[in-house]
């Protein structure tokens, strides 16, 4: 069974950075479809970036140039560094992972509860 647990959220001032971590169990990081998403107030859930055996997907336009997603093999975690944060980035950041090697519309991942990111201007 695939399980994920996020950590690393918090409150920062605009322009600041955060490192979010997604601990994954049940699959090896990067060998199946997994990624980071976010839920902003009054908006639909948004995909930030995913990774699978076919590589990394493109980054969402809203965060392009301000995020870096990478694998920590030792921790078996998927890390997400957020840079130059804006007040509009305030929301819940959610990790998901599946046992499918590729990401597709039929992929049904396990979702974490999310970690809150609050950016003050």
JSON list of C-alpha atoms in Angstrom, two decimals:
[
{"chain": "A", "resi": 1, "resn": "UNK", "atom": "CA", "xyz": [0.00, 0.00, 0.00]},
{"chain": "A", "resi": 2, "resn": "UNK", "atom": "CA", "xyz": [1.34, 3.38, -1.01]},
{"chain": "A", "resi": 3, "resn": "UNK", "atom": "CA", "xyz": [1.36, 6.04, 1.69]},
{"chain": "A", "resi": 4, "resn": "UNK", "atom": "CA", "xyz": [2.60, 9.60, 1.72]},
{"chain": "A", "resi": 5, "resn": "UNK", "atom": "CA", "xyz": [3.10, 12.16, 4.43]},
{"chain": "A", "resi": 6, "resn": "UNK", "atom": "CA", "xyz": [4.01, 15.81, 3.87]},
{"chain": "A", "resi": 7, "resn": "UNK", "atom": "CA", "xyz": [5.96, 18.12, 6.12]},
{"chain": "A", "resi": 8, "resn": "UNK", "atom": "CA", "xyz": [7.78, 21.42, 5.94]},
{"chain": "A", "resi": 9, "resn": "UNK", "atom": "CA", "xyz": [4.98, 23.91, 5.50]},
{"chain": "A", "resi": 10, "resn": "UNK", "atom": "CA", "xyz": [4.77, 27.11, 7.52]},
{"chain": "A", "resi": 11, "resn": "UNK", "atom": "CA", "xyz": [4.54, 30.87, 7.42]},
{"chain": "A", "resi": 12, "resn": "UNK", "atom": "CA", "xyz": [6.99, 33.02, 5.48]},
{"chain": "A", "resi": 13, "resn": "UNK", "atom": "CA", "xyz": [7.15, 36.56, 4.19]},
{"chain": "A", "resi": 14, "resn": "UNK", "atom": "CA", "xyz": [6.85, 37.32, 0.51]},
{"chain": "A", "resi": 15, "resn": "UNK", "atom": "CA", "xyz": [10.10, 36.58, -1.26]},
{"chain": "A", "resi": 16, "resn": "UNK", "atom": "CA", "xyz": [10.98, 33.82, 1.16]},
{"chain": "A", "resi": 17, "resn": "UNK", "atom": "CA", "xyz": [11.57, 30.11, 0.58]},
{"chain": "A", "resi": 18, "resn": "UNK", "atom": "CA", "xyz": [10.36, 26.82, 2.00]},
{"chain": "A", "resi": 19, "resn": "UNK", "atom": "CA", "xyz": [11.40, 23.20, 1.57]},
{"chain": "A", "resi": 20, "resn": "UNK", "atom": "CA", "xyz": [8.52, 20.73, 1.60]},
{"chain": "A", "resi": 21, "resn": "UNK", "atom": "CA", "xyz": [9.12, 17.02, 2.06]},
{"chain": "A", "resi": 22, "resn": "UNK", "atom": "CA", "xyz": [6.97, 14.05, 1.12]},
{"chain": "A", "resi": 23, "resn": "UNK", "atom": "CA", "xyz": [7.90, 10.80, 2.82]},
{"chain": "A", "resi": 24, "resn": "UNK", "atom": "CA", "xyz": [6.74, 7.87, 0.73]},
{"chain": "A", "resi": 25, "resn": "UNK", "atom": "CA", "xyz": [6.25, 4.24, 1.70]},
{"chain": "A", "resi": 26, "resn": "UNK", "atom": "CA", "xyz": [5.19, 1.28, -0.39]},
{"chain": "A", "resi": 27, "resn": "UNK", "atom": "CA", "xyz": [7.08, 2.34, -3.54]},
{"chain": "A", "resi": 28, "resn": "UNK", "atom": "CA", "xyz": [10.57, 3.62, -4.34]},
{"chain": "A", "resi": 29, "resn": "UNK", "atom": "CA", "xyz": [10.74, 7.35, -5.01]},
{"chain": "A", "resi": 30, "resn": "UNK", "atom": "CA", "xyz": [10.94, 8.19, -8.69]},
{"chain": "A", "resi": 31, "resn": "UNK", "atom": "CA", "xyz": [10.14, 4.69, -9.93]},
{"chain": "A", "resi": 32, "resn": "UNK", "atom": "CA", "xyz": [6.41, 5.29, -10.09]},
{"chain": "A", "resi": 33, "resn": "UNK", "atom": "CA", "xyz": [4.12, 8.24, -10.77]},
{"chain": "A", "resi": 34, "resn": "UNK", "atom": "CA", "xyz": [4.21, 10.79, -7.95]},
{"chain": "A", "resi": 35, "resn": "UNK", "atom": "CA", "xyz": [4.16, 14.52, -7.55]},
{"chain": "A", "resi": 36, "resn": "UNK", "atom": "CA", "xyz": [3.20, 17.70, -5.80]},
{"chain": "A", "resi": 37, "resn": "UNK", "atom": "CA", "xyz": [-0.08, 19.58, -6.09]},
{"chain": "A", "resi": 38, "resn": "UNK", "atom": "CA", "xyz": [-1.61, 22.55, -4.34]},
{"chain": "A", "resi": 39, "resn": "UNK", "atom": "CA", "xyz": [-5.06, 23.69, -3.30]},
{"chain": "A", "resi": 40, "resn": "UNK", "atom": "CA", "xyz": [-5.41, 27.44, -3.19]},
{"chain": "A", "resi": 41, "resn": "UNK", "atom": "CA", "xyz": [-8.47, 29.12, -1.59]},
{"chain": "A", "resi": 42, "resn": "UNK", "atom": "CA", "xyz": [-11.50, 29.05, -3.90]},
{"chain": "A", "resi": 43, "resn": "UNK", "atom": "CA", "xyz": [-9.54, 27.41, -6.70]},
{"chain": "A", "resi": 44, "resn": "UNK", "atom": "CA", "xyz": [-9.35, 23.91, -8.12]},
{"chain": "A", "resi": 45, "resn": "UNK", "atom": "CA", "xyz": [-6.47, 21.65, -7.17]},
{"chain": "A", "resi": 46, "resn": "UNK", "atom": "CA", "xyz": [-3.46, 22.42, -9.32]},
{"chain": "A", "resi": 47, "resn": "UNK", "atom": "CA", "xyz": [-0.65, 20.12, -10.38]},
{"chain": "A", "resi": 48, "resn": "UNK", "atom": "CA", "xyz": [2.76, 21.64, -9.67]},
{"chain": "A", "resi": 49, "resn": "UNK", "atom": "CA", "xyz": [4.96, 18.89, -11.09]},
{"chain": "A", "resi": 50, "resn": "UNK", "atom": "CA", "xyz": [5.09, 15.11, -11.35]},
{"chain": "A", "resi": 51, "resn": "UNK", "atom": "CA", "xyz": [7.79, 12.50, -11.91]},
{"chain": "A", "resi": 52, "resn": "UNK", "atom": "CA", "xyz": [7.62, 8.93, -13.14]},
{"chain": "A", "resi": 53, "resn": "UNK", "atom": "CA", "xyz": [9.80, 6.42, -14.99]},
{"chain": "A", "resi": 54, "resn": "UNK", "atom": "CA", "xyz": [9.47, 8.67, -18.06]},
{"chain": "A", "resi": 55, "resn": "UNK", "atom": "CA", "xyz": [11.01, 11.62, -16.22]},
{"chain": "A", "resi": 56, "resn": "UNK", "atom": "CA", "xyz": [9.79, 14.94, -14.86]},
{"chain": "A", "resi": 57, "resn": "UNK", "atom": "CA", "xyz": [6.73, 16.72, -16.18]},
{"chain": "A", "resi": 58, "resn": "UNK", "atom": "CA", "xyz": [6.78, 20.43, -16.90]},
{"chain": "A", "resi": 59, "resn": "UNK", "atom": "CA", "xyz": [6.18, 22.81, -14.00]},
{"chain": "A", "resi": 60, "resn": "UNK", "atom": "CA", "xyz": [2.87, 24.64, -13.72]},
{"chain": "A", "resi": 61, "resn": "UNK", "atom": "CA", "xyz": [3.05, 28.06, -15.38]},
{"chain": "A", "resi": 62, "resn": "UNK", "atom": "CA", "xyz": [2.04, 29.71, -12.09]},
{"chain": "A", "resi": 63, "resn": "UNK", "atom": "CA", "xyz": [5.20, 28.45, -10.42]},
{"chain": "A", "resi": 64, "resn": "UNK", "atom": "CA", "xyz": [7.66, 28.22, -13.30]},
{"chain": "A", "resi": 65, "resn": "UNK", "atom": "CA", "xyz": [11.12, 29.42, -12.29]},
{"chain": "A", "resi": 66, "resn": "UNK", "atom": "CA", "xyz": [10.25, 29.37, -8.59]},
{"chain": "A", "resi": 67, "resn": "UNK", "atom": "CA", "xyz": [10.14, 25.67, -7.72]},
{"chain": "A", "resi": 68, "resn": "UNK", "atom": "CA", "xyz": [12.55, 22.78, -7.70]},
{"chain": "A", "resi": 69, "resn": "UNK", "atom": "CA", "xyz": [11.38, 19.22, -7.21]},
{"chain": "A", "resi": 70, "resn": "UNK", "atom": "CA", "xyz": [13.87, 16.47, -6.54]},
{"chain": "A", "resi": 71, "resn": "UNK", "atom": "CA", "xyz": [14.18, 13.00, -5.09]},
{"chain": "A", "resi": 72, "resn": "UNK", "atom": "CA", "xyz": [15.91, 12.12, -1.84]},
{"chain": "A", "resi": 73, "resn": "UNK", "atom": "CA", "xyz": [16.90, 8.49, -2.29]},
{"chain": "A", "resi": 74, "resn": "UNK", "atom": "CA", "xyz": [18.11, 8.06, 1.28]},
{"chain": "A", "resi": 75, "resn": "UNK", "atom": "CA", "xyz": [14.87, 9.31, 2.82]},
{"chain": "A", "resi": 76, "resn": "UNK", "atom": "CA", "xyz": [12.72, 7.87, 0.01]},
{"chain": "A", "resi": 77, "resn": "UNK", "atom": "CA", "xyz": [11.06, 11.24, -0.23]},
{"chain": "A", "resi": 78, "resn": "UNK", "atom": "CA", "xyz": [10.03, 13.72, -2.89]},
{"chain": "A", "resi": 79, "resn": "UNK", "atom": "CA", "xyz": [11.20, 17.22, -2.00]},
{"chain": "A", "resi": 80, "resn": "UNK", "atom": "CA", "xyz": [9.78, 20.50, -3.23]},
{"chain": "A", "resi": 81, "resn": "UNK", "atom": "CA", "xyz": [11.67, 23.73, -2.78]},
{"chain": "A", "resi": 82, "resn": "UNK", "atom": "CA", "xyz": [9.59, 26.86, -3.14]},
{"chain": "A", "resi": 83, "resn": "UNK", "atom": "CA", "xyz": [11.42, 30.10, -3.87]},
{"chain": "A", "resi": 84, "resn": "UNK", "atom": "CA", "xyz": [10.40, 33.75, -4.17]},
{"chain": "A", "resi": 85, "resn": "UNK", "atom": "CA", "xyz": [7.04, 33.00, -2.61]},
{"chain": "A", "resi": 86, "resn": "UNK", "atom": "CA", "xyz": [4.11, 35.36, -3.16]},
{"chain": "A", "resi": 87, "resn": "UNK", "atom": "CA", "xyz": [0.97, 35.92, -1.12]},
{"chain": "A", "resi": 88, "resn": "UNK", "atom": "CA", "xyz": [-0.98, 34.24, -3.95]},
{"chain": "A", "resi": 89, "resn": "UNK", "atom": "CA", "xyz": [0.92, 31.03, -3.20]},
{"chain": "A", "resi": 90, "resn": "UNK", "atom": "CA", "xyz": [-0.87, 30.67, 0.14]},
{"chain": "A", "resi": 91, "resn": "UNK", "atom": "CA", "xyz": [-2.65, 27.34, 0.29]},
{"chain": "A", "resi": 92, "resn": "UNK", "atom": "CA", "xyz": [-2.33, 23.65, 1.05]},
{"chain": "A", "resi": 93, "resn": "UNK", "atom": "CA", "xyz": [0.44, 21.76, -0.69]},
{"chain": "A", "resi": 94, "resn": "UNK", "atom": "CA", "xyz": [-0.31, 18.11, -1.25]},
{"chain": "A", "resi": 95, "resn": "UNK", "atom": "CA", "xyz": [1.82, 15.14, -2.24]},
{"chain": "A", "resi": 96, "resn": "UNK", "atom": "CA", "xyz": [0.52, 12.11, -4.13]},
{"chain": "A", "resi": 97, "resn": "UNK", "atom": "CA", "xyz": [2.11, 8.83, -5.15]},
{"chain": "A", "resi": 98, "resn": "UNK", "atom": "CA", "xyz": [0.94, 5.73, -6.98]},
{"chain": "A", "resi": 99, "resn": "UNK", "atom": "CA", "xyz": [2.21, 2.27, -7.89]},
{"chain": "A", "resi": 100, "resn": "UNK", "atom": "CA", "xyz": [1.84, 3.04, -11.62]},
{"chain": "A", "resi": 101, "resn": "UNK", "atom": "CA", "xyz": [5.09, 3.45, -13.54]},
{"chain": "A", "resi": 102, "resn": "UNK", "atom": "CA", "xyz": [3.66, 6.22, -15.72]},
{"chain": "A", "resi": 103, "resn": "UNK", "atom": "CA", "xyz": [1.32, 9.12, -14.97]},
{"chain": "A", "resi": 104, "resn": "UNK", "atom": "CA", "xyz": [-1.93, 9.07, -16.89]},
{"chain": "A", "resi": 105, "resn": "UNK", "atom": "CA", "xyz": [-5.57, 10.00, -16.53]},
{"chain": "A", "resi": 106, "resn": "UNK", "atom": "CA", "xyz": [-6.25, 6.52, -15.17]},
{"chain": "A", "resi": 107, "resn": "UNK", "atom": "CA", "xyz": [-3.66, 6.80, -12.41]},
{"chain": "A", "resi": 108, "resn": "UNK", "atom": "CA", "xyz": [-5.17, 6.70, -8.96]},
{"chain": "A", "resi": 109, "resn": "UNK", "atom": "CA", "xyz": [-2.61, 7.85, -6.45]},
{"chain": "A", "resi": 110, "resn": "UNK", "atom": "CA", "xyz": [-2.65, 7.92, -2.70]},
{"chain": "A", "resi": 111, "resn": "UNK", "atom": "CA", "xyz": [-2.98, 11.48, -1.42]},
{"chain": "A", "resi": 112, "resn": "UNK", "atom": "CA", "xyz": [-1.46, 13.03, 1.64]},
{"chain": "A", "resi": 113, "resn": "UNK", "atom": "CA", "xyz": [-3.31, 15.39, 3.95]},
{"chain": "A", "resi": 114, "resn": "UNK", "atom": "CA", "xyz": [-1.25, 18.31, 2.77]},
{"chain": "A", "resi": 115, "resn": "UNK", "atom": "CA", "xyz": [0.86, 20.92, 4.49]},
{"chain": "A", "resi": 116, "resn": "UNK", "atom": "CA", "xyz": [-0.18, 24.56, 4.86]},
{"chain": "A", "resi": 117, "resn": "UNK", "atom": "CA", "xyz": [1.92, 27.30, 3.29]},
{"chain": "A", "resi": 118, "resn": "UNK", "atom": "CA", "xyz": [1.10, 30.86, 4.31]},
{"chain": "A", "resi": 119, "resn": "UNK", "atom": "CA", "xyz": [2.85, 33.78, 2.65]},
{"chain": "A", "resi": 120, "resn": "UNK", "atom": "CA", "xyz": [2.45, 37.25, 4.12]},
{"chain": "A", "resi": 121, "resn": "UNK", "atom": "CA", "xyz": [3.07, 40.39, 2.11]}
]
